[in-house]
Tab-separated table of C-alpha atoms and ligand atoms in Angstrom:
chain	number	residue	atom	x	y	z
A	1	UNK	CA	1.076	8.945	21.667
A	2	UNK	CA	-0.381	12.367	20.950
A	3	UNK	CA	-3.035	12.953	18.293
A	4	UNK	CA	-2.168	13.117	14.626
A	5	UNK	CA	-3.050	16.208	12.637
A	6	UNK	CA	-2.731	14.293	9.346
A	7	UNK	CA	-5.766	12.225	10.410
A	8	UNK	CA	-7.980	15.263	9.862
A	9	UNK	CA	-9.546	16.563	6.677
A	10	UNK	CA	-10.126	20.260	6.040
A	11	UNK	CA	-13.576	20.282	7.677
A	12	UNK	CA	-12.229	18.575	10.754
A	13	UNK	CA	-9.333	21.028	10.920
A	14	UNK	CA	-11.859	23.868	10.822
A	15	UNK	CA	-13.600	22.450	13.891
A	16	UNK	CA	-10.242	22.016	15.557
A	17	UNK	CA	-9.121	25.601	15.084
A	18	UNK	CA	-12.496	26.906	16.285
A	19	UNK	CA	-12.122	24.735	19.390
A	20	UNK	CA	-8.769	26.365	20.001
A	21	UNK	CA	-10.453	29.769	19.763
A	22	UNK	CA	-8.724	30.588	16.473
A	23	UNK	CA	-10.133	32.036	13.250
A	24	UNK	CA	-11.454	29.555	10.716
A	25	UNK	CA	-8.902	30.504	8.034
A	26	UNK	CA	-6.123	29.068	10.194
A	27	UNK	CA	-7.450	25.630	9.220
A	28	UNK	CA	-6.449	26.175	5.595
A	29	UNK	CA	-2.975	27.284	6.693
A	30	UNK	CA	-2.609	24.109	8.714
A	31	UNK	CA	-3.983	22.020	5.859
A	32	UNK	CA	-1.601	23.526	3.297
A	33	UNK	CA	1.368	23.017	5.612
A	34	UNK	CA	0.391	19.397	6.220
A	35	UNK	CA	-0.099	18.716	2.529
A	36	UNK	CA	3.320	20.202	1.804
A	37	UNK	CA	4.769	17.562	4.146
A	38	UNK	CA	5.848	20.029	6.829
A	39	UNK	CA	6.316	19.192	10.470
A	40	UNK	CA	3.783	20.877	12.723
A	41	UNK	CA	6.585	22.991	14.185
A	42	UNK	CA	7.352	24.319	10.683
A	43	UNK	CA	3.817	25.271	9.711
A	44	UNK	CA	3.181	28.945	9.313
A	45	UNK	CA	0.612	29.755	12.024
A	46	UNK	CA	1.007	32.101	15.024
A	47	UNK	CA	3.599	30.764	17.440
A	48	UNK	CA	1.282	30.682	20.444
A	49	UNK	CA	-1.294	28.600	18.554
A	50	UNK	CA	1.407	26.274	17.271
A	51	UNK	CA	2.692	25.781	20.802
A	52	UNK	CA	-0.759	24.830	22.044
A	53	UNK	CA	-1.198	22.431	19.154
A	54	UNK	CA	2.150	20.789	19.813
A	55	UNK	CA	1.019	19.907	23.334
A	56	UNK	CA	-1.695	17.696	21.866
A	57	UNK	CA	-0.506	16.792	18.371
A	58	UNK	CA	2.563	14.994	17.082
A	59	UNK	CA	5.157	17.222	15.468
A	60	UNK	CA	6.136	14.527	12.971
A	61	UNK	CA	4.053	11.341	13.200
A	62	UNK	CA	6.076	9.500	10.533
A	63	UNK	CA	9.837	10.088	10.515
A	64	UNK	CA	12.234	8.749	7.920
A	65	UNK	CA	14.690	6.792	10.016
A	66	UNK	CA	16.801	5.383	7.211
A	67	UNK	CA	16.893	5.549	3.416
A	68	UNK	CA	18.365	2.882	1.144
A	69	UNK	CA	19.058	3.612	-2.502
A	70	UNK	CA	19.211	0.849	-5.060
A	71	UNK	CA	21.452	0.971	-8.117
A	72	UNK	CA	18.264	1.092	-10.239
A	73	UNK	CA	17.024	4.273	-8.531
A	74	UNK	CA	14.506	2.611	-6.237
A	75	UNK	CA	14.494	3.995	-2.725
A	76	UNK	CA	13.381	2.155	0.379
A	77	UNK	CA	12.596	3.841	3.639
A	78	UNK	CA	12.342	2.745	7.204
A	79	UNK	CA	9.850	5.019	8.925
A	80	UNK	CA	9.496	5.416	12.655
A	81	UNK	CA	6.057	6.088	14.103
A	82	UNK	CA	5.511	8.231	17.180
A	83	UNK	CA	5.221	5.160	19.432
A	84	UNK	CA	8.503	3.773	18.107
A	85	UNK	CA	6.990	1.205	15.745
A	86	UNK	CA	8.820	0.704	12.484
A	87	UNK	CA	7.210	0.449	9.057
A	88	UNK	CA	8.669	0.503	5.576
A	89	UNK	CA	7.988	2.036	2.207
A	90	UNK	CA	9.396	2.162	-1.319
A	91	UNK	CA	9.578	4.764	-4.071
A	92	UNK	CA	9.993	3.446	-7.606
A	93	UNK	CA	10.657	5.714	-10.584
A	94	UNK	CA	9.062	4.998	-13.891
A	95	UNK	CA	8.824	6.956	-17.123
A	96	UNK	CA	5.362	8.191	-16.215
A	97	UNK	CA	6.205	9.241	-12.664
A	98	UNK	CA	7.053	7.945	-9.218
A	99	UNK	CA	5.094	5.221	-7.492
A	100	UNK	CA	5.183	4.997	-3.740
A	101	UNK	CA	4.387	1.784	-1.932
A	102	UNK	CA	2.832	2.454	1.482
A	103	UNK	CA	2.215	0.331	4.558
A	104	UNK	CA	-1.220	0.162	6.154
A	105	UNK	CA	-0.416	-1.828	9.298
A	106	UNK	CA	2.618	-2.423	11.495
A	107	UNK	CA	2.987	-6.145	10.847
A	108	UNK	CA	0.131	-8.225	9.458
A	109	UNK	CA	-2.060	-11.058	10.686
A	110	UNK	CA	-2.845	-12.727	7.367
A	111	UNK	CA	-0.013	-15.251	7.728
A	112	UNK	CA	0.940	-15.775	4.048
A	113	UNK	CA	3.854	-18.207	3.997
A	114	UNK	CA	5.950	-16.315	1.440
A	115	UNK	CA	5.668	-12.913	3.076
A	116	UNK	CA	8.037	-11.271	5.539
A	117	UNK	CA	5.495	-8.717	6.823
A	118	UNK	CA	3.553	-11.299	8.715
A	119	UNK	CA	6.488	-12.959	10.488
A	120	UNK	CA	5.815	-11.229	13.814
A	121	UNK	CA	2.025	-11.000	13.428
A	122	UNK	CA	-0.003	-7.804	13.585
A	123	UNK	CA	1.235	-5.118	15.936
A	124	UNK	CA	-1.341	-2.456	15.183
A	125	UNK	CA	-3.353	-0.697	12.528
A	126	UNK	CA	-1.963	2.566	11.185
A	127	UNK	CA	-4.226	5.578	11.392
A	128	UNK	CA	-5.253	7.264	8.143
A	129	UNK	CA	-2.863	10.098	8.976
A	130	UNK	CA	0.058	7.734	9.436
A	131	UNK	CA	-0.593	6.289	5.986
A	132	UNK	CA	-0.994	9.761	4.464
A	133	UNK	CA	2.111	11.098	6.216
A	134	UNK	CA	4.233	8.413	4.508
A	135	UNK	CA	3.264	9.930	1.156
A	136	UNK	CA	3.581	13.554	2.262
A	137	UNK	CA	7.004	12.961	3.813
A	138	UNK	CA	8.449	11.218	0.765
A	139	UNK	CA	6.886	13.758	-1.592
A	140	UNK	CA	8.524	16.566	0.391
A	141	UNK	CA	11.840	14.699	0.564
A	142	UNK	CA	11.911	14.798	-3.238
A	143	UNK	CA	11.088	18.480	-3.372
A	144	UNK	CA	7.408	17.994	-4.165
A	145	UNK	CA	4.569	19.990	-2.684
A	146	UNK	CA	0.817	19.647	-3.052
A	147	UNK	CA	0.857	21.509	-6.337
A	148	UNK	CA	3.914	20.058	-8.072
A	149	UNK	CA	3.850	16.470	-6.900
A	150	UNK	CA	6.843	14.164	-6.905
A	151	UNK	CA	4.808	11.152	-5.813
A	152	UNK	CA	2.348	10.578	-8.663
A	153	UNK	CA	1.116	7.050	-7.990
A	154	UNK	CA	0.469	5.012	-4.869
A	155	UNK	CA	0.244	1.287	-4.271
A	156	UNK	CA	-1.043	-0.083	-0.975
A	157	UNK	CA	1.378	-2.969	-1.073
A	158	UNK	CA	3.665	-2.376	1.878
A	159	UNK	CA	3.246	-4.124	5.199
A	160	UNK	CA	-0.269	-4.963	6.213
A	161	UNK	CA	-3.569	-6.001	4.717
A	162	UNK	CA	-5.365	-2.772	3.722
A	163	UNK	CA	-8.851	-4.255	3.953
A	164	UNK	CA	-8.111	-5.539	7.468
A	165	UNK	CA	-7.752	-1.854	8.437
A	166	UNK	CA	-10.763	-0.785	6.419
A	167	UNK	CA	-11.911	2.470	8.023
A	168	UNK	CA	-8.463	4.019	8.280
A	169	UNK	CA	-7.576	2.988	4.747
A	170	UNK	CA	-10.788	4.438	3.297
A	171	UNK	CA	-10.242	7.674	5.177
A	172	UNK	CA	-6.688	7.785	3.853
A	173	UNK	CA	-7.989	7.256	0.296
A	174	UNK	CA	-10.484	10.090	0.725
A	175	UNK	CA	-7.840	12.454	2.100
A	176	UNK	CA	-5.127	11.648	-0.404
A	177	UNK	CA	-7.532	12.115	-3.338
A	178	UNK	CA	-9.172	15.278	-1.962
A	179	UNK	CA	-9.108	18.356	-4.169
A	180	UNK	CA	-7.022	21.097	-2.623
A	181	UNK	CA	-4.786	18.547	-0.934
A	182	UNK	CA	-2.079	16.433	-2.515
A	183	UNK	CA	-4.921	15.281	-4.764
A	184	UNK	CA	-3.595	12.059	-6.224
A	185	UNK	CA	-6.217	10.661	-8.548
A	186	UNK	CA	-7.922	7.398	-7.549
A	187	UNK	CA	-6.976	5.927	-10.903
A	188	UNK	CA	-3.318	6.337	-9.922
A	189	UNK	CA	-3.833	4.350	-6.729
A	190	UNK	CA	-3.832	0.551	-6.436
A	191	UNK	CA	-5.105	-1.263	-3.395
A	192	UNK	CA	-3.823	-4.804	-3.013
A	193	UNK	CA	-5.641	-7.386	-0.922
A	194	UNK	CA	-5.254	-11.078	-0.191
A	195	UNK	CA	-9.017	-11.234	-0.774
A	196	UNK	CA	-11.242	-10.057	2.085
A	197	UNK	CA	-14.486	-10.509	0.199
A	198	UNK	CA	-17.003	-8.491	2.301
A	199	UNK	CA	-14.650	-5.499	2.303
A	200	UNK	CA	-14.244	-5.649	-1.476
A	201	UNK	CA	-18.028	-5.201	-1.763
A	202	UNK	CA	-17.912	-2.324	0.719
A	203	UNK	CA	-15.054	-0.637	-1.116
A	204	UNK	CA	-17.036	-0.806	-4.348
A	205	UNK	CA	-19.622	1.490	-2.714
A	206	UNK	CA	-17.177	4.161	-1.514
A	207	UNK	CA	-16.999	6.076	-4.799
A	208	UNK	CA	-13.209	6.102	-4.702
A	209	UNK	CA	-12.491	4.094	-7.847
A	210	UNK	CA	-8.983	2.882	-7.033
A	211	UNK	CA	-7.482	-0.041	-8.926
A	212	UNK	CA	-8.263	-3.271	-7.144
A	213	UNK	CA	-5.455	-5.799	-7.012
A	214	UNK	CA	-5.942	-9.313	-5.701
A	215	UNK	CA	-3.077	-11.466	-4.465
A	216	UNK	CA	-4.127	-14.716	-6.078
A	217	UNK	CA	-0.931	-16.799	-6.381
A	218	UNK	CA	-2.774	-20.079	-6.968
A	219	UNK	CA	-5.571	-21.422	-9.139
A	220	UNK	CA	-7.335	-23.713	-6.665
A	221	UNK	CA	-8.610	-23.127	-3.147
A	222	UNK	CA	-6.652	-26.117	-1.803
A	223	UNK	CA	-3.442	-24.927	-3.414
A	224	UNK	CA	-4.018	-21.397	-2.209
A	225	UNK	CA	-4.636	-22.546	1.348
A	226	UNK	CA	-1.133	-24.071	1.404
A	227	UNK	CA	0.470	-20.645	1.413
A	228	UNK	CA	-2.417	-18.269	2.243
A	229	UNK	CA	-4.538	-19.005	5.336
A	230	UNK	CA	-7.219	-16.554	4.122
A	231	UNK	CA	-8.097	-19.115	1.410
A	232	UNK	CA	-9.794	-21.168	4.114
A	233	UNK	CA	-12.207	-18.321	4.705
A	234	UNK	CA	-13.010	-17.118	1.175
A	235	UNK	CA	-12.965	-19.137	-2.029
A	236	UNK	CA	-11.512	-18.002	-5.334
A	237	UNK	CA	-15.050	-18.140	-6.787
A	238	UNK	CA	-16.255	-15.715	-4.114
A	239	UNK	CA	-13.317	-13.403	-4.787
A	240	UNK	CA	-14.003	-13.429	-8.538
A	241	UNK	CA	-17.634	-12.562	-7.921
A	242	UNK	CA	-16.644	-9.645	-5.712
A	243	UNK	CA	-14.220	-8.450	-8.418
A	244	UNK	CA	-16.986	-8.538	-11.028
A	245	UNK	CA	-19.098	-6.431	-8.718
A	246	UNK	CA	-16.221	-3.994	-8.202
A	247	UNK	CA	-15.862	-3.731	-11.978
A	248	UNK	CA	-19.589	-3.091	-12.452
A	249	UNK	CA	-19.581	-0.359	-9.828
A	250	UNK	CA	-16.333	1.397	-10.729
A	251	UNK	CA	-15.598	0.493	-14.339
A	252	UNK	CA	-12.059	-0.365	-13.253
A	253	UNK	CA	-10.418	-3.469	-14.624
A	254	UNK	CA	-9.031	-5.566	-11.762
A	255	UNK	CA	-5.577	-7.029	-11.428
A	256	UNK	CA	-4.258	-10.315	-10.095
A	257	UNK	CA	-0.866	-10.588	-8.473
A	258	UNK	CA	0.705	-13.959	-9.056
A	259	UNK	CA	4.102	-14.587	-7.433
A	260	UNK	CA	5.929	-17.421	-9.124
A	261	UNK	CA	7.058	-20.026	-6.585
A	262	UNK	CA	9.143	-22.946	-7.763
A	263	UNK	CA	7.296	-26.270	-7.732
A	264	UNK	CA	4.154	-24.619	-6.336
A	265	UNK	CA	2.246	-22.638	-8.920
A	266	UNK	CA	4.001	-22.195	-12.253
A	267	UNK	CA	3.887	-25.433	-14.236
A	268	UNK	CA	2.075	-25.890	-17.566
A	269	UNK	CA	-1.009	-27.161	-15.740
A	270	UNK	CA	-1.074	-24.062	-13.542
A	271	UNK	CA	-0.896	-21.807	-16.614
A	272	UNK	CA	-3.840	-23.642	-18.170
A	273	UNK	CA	-5.836	-23.499	-14.929
A	274	UNK	CA	-5.212	-19.769	-14.664
A	275	UNK	CA	-6.353	-19.267	-18.245
A	276	UNK	CA	-9.527	-21.256	-17.561
A	277	UNK	CA	-10.184	-19.239	-14.440
A	278	UNK	CA	-9.698	-15.755	-15.887
A	279	UNK	CA	-10.224	-15.876	-19.639
A	280	UNK	CA	-12.679	-13.264	-20.894
A	281	UNK	CA	-12.714	-11.336	-17.632
A	282	UNK	CA	-11.816	-7.620	-17.574
A	283	UNK	CA	-8.599	-8.283	-15.700
A	284	UNK	CA	-4.847	-8.291	-15.958
A	285	UNK	CA	-2.290	-10.651	-14.424
A	286	UNK	CA	0.902	-9.317	-12.874
A	287	UNK	CA	3.516	-11.986	-12.543
A	288	UNK	CA	6.401	-11.492	-10.178
A	289	UNK	CA	9.180	-13.897	-9.375
A	290	UNK	CA	9.069	-14.691	-5.683
A	291	UNK	CA	11.460	-12.597	-3.654
A	292	UNK	CA	13.028	-15.207	-1.454
A	293	UNK	CA	12.641	-14.426	2.223
A	294	UNK	CA	15.436	-15.710	4.455
A	295	UNK	CA	13.058	-16.961	7.131
A	296	UNK	CA	10.964	-18.902	4.612
A	297	UNK	CA	11.768	-22.048	2.645
A	298	UNK	CA	9.910	-21.237	-0.595
A	299	UNK	CA	12.063	-20.821	-3.680
A	300	UNK	CA	11.809	-18.506	-6.653
A	301	UNK	CA	11.969	-19.415	-10.355
A	302	UNK	CA	14.478	-18.505	-13.063
A	303	UNK	CA	13.783	-15.667	-15.453
A	304	UNK	CA	13.443	-18.241	-18.222
A	305	UNK	CA	10.747	-20.172	-16.343
A	306	UNK	CA	8.944	-16.914	-15.620
A	307	UNK	CA	8.909	-15.915	-19.307
A	308	UNK	CA	7.702	-19.381	-20.254
A	309	UNK	CA	4.754	-19.027	-17.876
A	310	UNK	CA	4.026	-15.536	-19.204
A	311	UNK	CA	4.092	-16.806	-22.799
A	312	UNK	CA	1.615	-19.558	-21.958
A	313	UNK	CA	-0.803	-17.068	-20.392
A	314	UNK	CA	-0.554	-14.737	-23.383
A	315	UNK	CA	-1.117	-17.541	-25.872
A	316	UNK	CA	-4.147	-18.510	-23.802
A	317	UNK	CA	-5.590	-15.028	-24.294
A	318	UNK	CA	-4.847	-13.416	-20.935
A	319	UNK	CA	-3.484	-9.923	-20.541
A	320	UNK	CA	-0.361	-10.397	-18.454
A	321	UNK	CA	3.014	-8.858	-17.647
A	322	UNK	CA	6.087	-9.996	-15.800
A	323	UNK	CA	7.046	-7.309	-13.371
A	324	UNK	CA	10.628	-6.194	-13.298
A	325	UNK	CA	12.286	-7.100	-10.067
A	326	UNK	CA	13.418	-3.794	-8.763
A	327	UNK	CA	15.249	-2.865	-5.639
A	328	UNK	CA	16.122	-6.490	-4.877
A	329	UNK	CA	19.583	-5.401	-3.750
A	330	UNK	CA	18.045	-3.377	-0.933
A	331	UNK	CA	15.647	-5.909	0.550
A	332	UNK	CA	13.034	-6.081	-2.212
A	333	UNK	CA	10.163	-8.071	-0.794
A	334	UNK	CA	7.296	-6.922	1.279
A	335	UNK	CA	8.351	-6.560	4.899
A	336	UNK	CA	11.946	-7.674	4.424
A	337	UNK	CA	13.504	-4.399	5.359
A	338	UNK	CA	11.514	-4.054	8.555
A	339	UNK	CA	11.993	-7.717	9.482
A	340	UNK	CA	15.755	-7.368	8.996
A	341	UNK	CA	15.821	-4.203	11.045
A	342	UNK	CA	13.879	-5.655	13.956
A	343	UNK	CA	15.877	-8.872	13.947
A	344	UNK	CA	19.135	-7.005	14.212
A	345	UNK	CA	17.929	-5.053	17.185
A	346	UNK	CA	17.435	-1.907	15.170
A	347	UNK	CA	20.767	-1.584	13.409
A	348	UNK	CA	21.898	-3.299	10.195
A	349	UNK	CA	18.741	-3.846	8.139
A	350	UNK	CA	19.961	-6.584	5.819
B	401	SAH	N1	-1.763	-7.608	2.110
B	401	SAH	C1	-1.911	-7.146	0.779
B	401	SAH	C2	-0.870	-6.142	0.326
B	401	SAH	C3	0.571	-6.344	0.720
B	401	SAH	S1	1.633	-7.413	-0.149
B	401	SAH	C4	-1.988	-8.303	-0.177
B	401	SAH	O1	-1.914	-9.433	0.247
B	401	SAH	O2	-2.193	-8.077	-1.354
B	401	SAH	C5	1.882	-6.883	-1.761
B	401	SAH	C6	2.096	-8.066	-2.715
B	401	SAH	O3	3.381	-8.691	-2.543
B	401	SAH	C7	1.076	-9.172	-2.518
B	401	SAH	O4	0.640	-9.610	-3.769
B	401	SAH	C8	1.882	-10.234	-1.812
B	401	SAH	O5	1.273	-11.485	-1.951
B	401	SAH	C9	3.220	-10.087	-2.484
B	401	SAH	N2	4.358	-10.656	-1.775
B	401	SAH	C10	4.567	-10.726	-0.449
B	401	SAH	N3	5.738	-11.309	-0.195
B	401	SAH	C11	6.284	-11.614	-1.381
B	401	SAH	C12	7.499	-12.229	-1.771
B	401	SAH	N4	8.367	-12.663	-0.889
B	401	SAH	N5	7.761	-12.356	-3.104
B	401	SAH	C13	6.877	-11.914	-4.013
B	401	SAH	N6	5.720	-11.315	-3.712
B	401	SAH	C14	5.416	-11.172	-2.408
């Protein structure tokens, strides 16, 4: 694989152009082209310079291989990386704008039992530029540039555990929020983690106040360990402490993801335990009905059961919402599209 221009910030591009014997202002031309989602071969710099760059840098590090459109307007993408690895992403339209879900790793090594991303383990970390290029490519696909953005919000909820790829993810966050670039505000970005406690503390110090989302899914450590191996390493109490710290440092309320799994985590007792755990904390609970994954045996709940659980949380004083299930007709859950694609030898994704 060649190098990836999207890995570089403006200062680094300046060093690069000087190394190539070019004038410093060429860096800004490259940067603007990148931020507009252009391929290197389309960026407006002198042809001879471009040719030299193309010998060392990928023309298009993240290519849209296939697009799937849901009846509700959601779009899912299969992206191909320069080394042939496949990752996936989603764009969801809301009244306030468009939220893109990005992947941070090809595969995942966290091993959560309900999740399709982890079925084949971790293949590799994505570079910061490969994460950024997902956003730039989709923004350009929808006619956006760095000034008039089409992607307004980002969630790091695609394949991978963002905090298991800490340095690349932080660099991505710095580049995607940089003034003069695509400049998506940190408050419009949510980072979701299964709960890597030391990295939550580190992230709190980065001065990029993104929304922190924790995949909780259970109210006890034993229960959590049944579906999430990471629960054997860090306790819920440790995670809550790290969240408090994140709140103190950033002023951002934190969010818990709670996927409703039949017979596992959504009885009356579970609702009460969740209330006891979180009441009075500056947090919000996002409920989502499990997206059933073919390769897994866990079952989802009915809409009625989900609303019952939501009602119990609200009566108990928690701030909670039941997330709409969107894009389910096109392989809704995390990693399903990629898993389907790989299983079918790279053809029919479903
Ligand atoms: N690794 C990170 C981010 C990726 S997953 C994390 O664990 O948070 C994004 C969210 O989708 C997580 O809350 C994850 O637990 C949840 N998820 C994964 N598979 C799911 C499924 N089949 N149904 C519902 N939610 C799922």
